[in-house]
mmCIF file of C-alpha atoms in Angstrom:
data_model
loop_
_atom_site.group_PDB
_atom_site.id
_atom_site.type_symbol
_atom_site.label_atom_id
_atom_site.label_comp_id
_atom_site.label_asym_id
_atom_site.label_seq_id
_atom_site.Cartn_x
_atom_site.Cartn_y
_atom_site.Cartn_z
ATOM 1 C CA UNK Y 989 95.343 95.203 105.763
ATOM 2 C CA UNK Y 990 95.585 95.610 102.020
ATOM 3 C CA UNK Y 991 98.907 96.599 100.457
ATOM 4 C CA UNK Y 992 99.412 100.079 99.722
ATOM 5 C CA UNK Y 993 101.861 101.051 97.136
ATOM 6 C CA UNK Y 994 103.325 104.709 96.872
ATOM 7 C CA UNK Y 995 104.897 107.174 99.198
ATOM 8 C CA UNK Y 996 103.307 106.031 102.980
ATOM 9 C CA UNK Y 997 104.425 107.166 105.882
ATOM 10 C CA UNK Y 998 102.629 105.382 108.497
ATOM 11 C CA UNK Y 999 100.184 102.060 109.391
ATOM 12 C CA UNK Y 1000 96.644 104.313 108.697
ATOM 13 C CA UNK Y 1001 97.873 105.179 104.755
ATOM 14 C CA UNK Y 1002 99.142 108.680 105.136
ATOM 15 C CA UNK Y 1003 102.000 109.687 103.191
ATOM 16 C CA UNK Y 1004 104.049 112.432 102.147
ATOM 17 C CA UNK Y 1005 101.405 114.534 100.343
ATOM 18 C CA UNK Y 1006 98.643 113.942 102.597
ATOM 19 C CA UNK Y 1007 99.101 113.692 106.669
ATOM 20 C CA UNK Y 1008 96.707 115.078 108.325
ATOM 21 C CA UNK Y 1009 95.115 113.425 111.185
ATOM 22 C CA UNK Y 1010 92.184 112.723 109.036
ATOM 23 C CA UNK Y 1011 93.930 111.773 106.047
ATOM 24 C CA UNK Y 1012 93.221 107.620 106.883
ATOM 25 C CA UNK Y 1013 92.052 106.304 103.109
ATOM 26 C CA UNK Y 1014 93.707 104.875 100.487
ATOM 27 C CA UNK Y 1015 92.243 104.439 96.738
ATOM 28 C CA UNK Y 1016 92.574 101.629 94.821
ATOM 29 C CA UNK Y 1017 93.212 102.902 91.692
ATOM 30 C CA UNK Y 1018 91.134 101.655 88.264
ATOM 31 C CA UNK Y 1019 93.964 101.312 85.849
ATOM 32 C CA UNK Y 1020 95.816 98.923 88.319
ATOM 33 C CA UNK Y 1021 93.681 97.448 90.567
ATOM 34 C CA UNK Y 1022 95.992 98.523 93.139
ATOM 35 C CA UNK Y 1023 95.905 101.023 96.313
ATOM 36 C CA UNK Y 1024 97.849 104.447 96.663
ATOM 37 C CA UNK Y 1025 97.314 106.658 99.148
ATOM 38 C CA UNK Y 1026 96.545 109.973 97.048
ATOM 39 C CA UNK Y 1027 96.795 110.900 93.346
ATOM 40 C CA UNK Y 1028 100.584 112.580 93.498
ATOM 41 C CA UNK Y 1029 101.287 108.930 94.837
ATOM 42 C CA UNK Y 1030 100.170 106.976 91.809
ATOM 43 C CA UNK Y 1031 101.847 109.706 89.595
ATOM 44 C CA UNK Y 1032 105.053 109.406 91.277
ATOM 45 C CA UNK Y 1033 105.551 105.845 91.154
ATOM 46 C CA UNK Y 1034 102.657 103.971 89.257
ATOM 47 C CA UNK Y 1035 104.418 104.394 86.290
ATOM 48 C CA UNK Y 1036 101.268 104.882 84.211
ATOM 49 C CA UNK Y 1037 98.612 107.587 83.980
ATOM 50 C CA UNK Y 1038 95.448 107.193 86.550
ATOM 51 C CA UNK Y 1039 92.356 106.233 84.998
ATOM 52 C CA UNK Y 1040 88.880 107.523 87.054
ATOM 53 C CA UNK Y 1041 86.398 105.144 88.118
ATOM 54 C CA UNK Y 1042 84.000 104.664 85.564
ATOM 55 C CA UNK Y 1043 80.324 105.480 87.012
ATOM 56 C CA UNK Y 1044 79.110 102.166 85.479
ATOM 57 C CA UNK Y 1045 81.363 100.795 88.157
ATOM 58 C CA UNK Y 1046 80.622 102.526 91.145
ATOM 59 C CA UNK Y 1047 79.384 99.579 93.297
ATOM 60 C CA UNK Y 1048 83.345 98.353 92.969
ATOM 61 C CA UNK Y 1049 85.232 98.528 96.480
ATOM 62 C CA UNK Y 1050 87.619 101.061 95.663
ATOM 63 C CA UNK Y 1051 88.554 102.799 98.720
ATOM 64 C CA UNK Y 1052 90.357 101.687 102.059
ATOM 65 C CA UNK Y 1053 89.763 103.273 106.150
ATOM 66 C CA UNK Y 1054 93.578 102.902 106.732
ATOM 67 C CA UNK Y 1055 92.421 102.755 110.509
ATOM 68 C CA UNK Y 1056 90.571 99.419 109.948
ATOM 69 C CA UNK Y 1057 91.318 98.001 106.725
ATOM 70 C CA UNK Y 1058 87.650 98.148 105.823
ATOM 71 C CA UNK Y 1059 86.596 98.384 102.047
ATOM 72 C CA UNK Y 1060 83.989 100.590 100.614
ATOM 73 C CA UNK Y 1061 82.532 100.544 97.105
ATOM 74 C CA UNK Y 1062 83.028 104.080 95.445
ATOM 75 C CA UNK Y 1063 79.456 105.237 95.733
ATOM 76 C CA UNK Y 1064 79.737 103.985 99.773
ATOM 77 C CA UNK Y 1065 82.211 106.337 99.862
ATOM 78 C CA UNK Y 1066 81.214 109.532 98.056
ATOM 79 C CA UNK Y 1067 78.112 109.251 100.329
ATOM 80 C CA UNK Y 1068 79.829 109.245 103.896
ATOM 81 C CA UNK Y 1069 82.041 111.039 106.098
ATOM 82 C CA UNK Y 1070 83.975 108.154 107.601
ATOM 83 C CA UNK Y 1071 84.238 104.596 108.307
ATOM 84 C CA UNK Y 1072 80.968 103.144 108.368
ATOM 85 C CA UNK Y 1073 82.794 100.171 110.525
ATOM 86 C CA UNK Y 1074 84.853 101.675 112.722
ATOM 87 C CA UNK Y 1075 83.604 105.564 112.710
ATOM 88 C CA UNK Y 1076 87.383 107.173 111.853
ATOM 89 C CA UNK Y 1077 86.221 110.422 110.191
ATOM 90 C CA UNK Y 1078 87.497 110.709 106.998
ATOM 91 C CA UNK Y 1079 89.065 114.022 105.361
ATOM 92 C CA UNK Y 1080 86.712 116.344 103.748
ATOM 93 C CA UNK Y 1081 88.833 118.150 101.743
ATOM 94 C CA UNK Y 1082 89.618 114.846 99.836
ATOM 95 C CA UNK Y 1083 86.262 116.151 97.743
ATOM 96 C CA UNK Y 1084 88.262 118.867 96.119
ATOM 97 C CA UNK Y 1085 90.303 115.853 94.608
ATOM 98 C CA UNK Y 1086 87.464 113.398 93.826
ATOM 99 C CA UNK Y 1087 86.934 114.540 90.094
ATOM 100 C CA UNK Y 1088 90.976 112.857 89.852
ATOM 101 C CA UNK Y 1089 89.941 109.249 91.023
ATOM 102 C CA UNK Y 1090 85.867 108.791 90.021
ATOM 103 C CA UNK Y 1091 84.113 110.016 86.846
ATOM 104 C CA UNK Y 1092 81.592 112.218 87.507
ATOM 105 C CA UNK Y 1093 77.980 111.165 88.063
ATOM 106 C CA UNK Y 1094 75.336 112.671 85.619
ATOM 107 C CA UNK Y 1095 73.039 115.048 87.237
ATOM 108 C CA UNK Y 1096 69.278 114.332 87.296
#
């Protein structure tokens, strides 16, 4: 499994903020290249402000299933649920929050 940098509080990437049952992804964060479990995370202890995912770079893996370790590119991810490898359903409130890691797409 990747490293996960922040506030975790158990194996599947939840932490502090965030710890709901389905609450099992972490984002690897564009400035850094590294993975935090949620945006307060990467405020708290990055130590530099978050940059969003530039829609040019969408097809970058950018997001981790904390229940299997598997990667999925940003657009993977905006377009599913949950783990397309292991099926873990994935928190859908984390779209309220989406605007903070991934630049908005234009609309056709």
């Amino acid at each position: 499994m990747r490293r996960v940098l922040g506030r975790p509080v158990d194996e599947q990437t939840r932490c502090v903020h965030y710890r709901t049952p389905l609450d099992v992804i972490a984002i690897k964060f564009g400035c850094c290249q590294e993975y935090y479990p949620c945006h307060s995370c990467h405020e708290e202890t990055a130590g530099h402000p978050a940059v969003q995912w530039p829609v040019e770079e969408y097809d970058a893996e950018a997001v981790l299933c904390g229940v299997c370790g598997h990667e999925l590119s940003v657009r993977e991810y905006l377009a599913v649920d949950g783990c397309p490898r292991c099926r873990a359903r994935f928190n859908p409130g984390c779209a309220l929050h989406a605007h903070l890691y991934f630049e908005p797409a234009p609309q056709d």
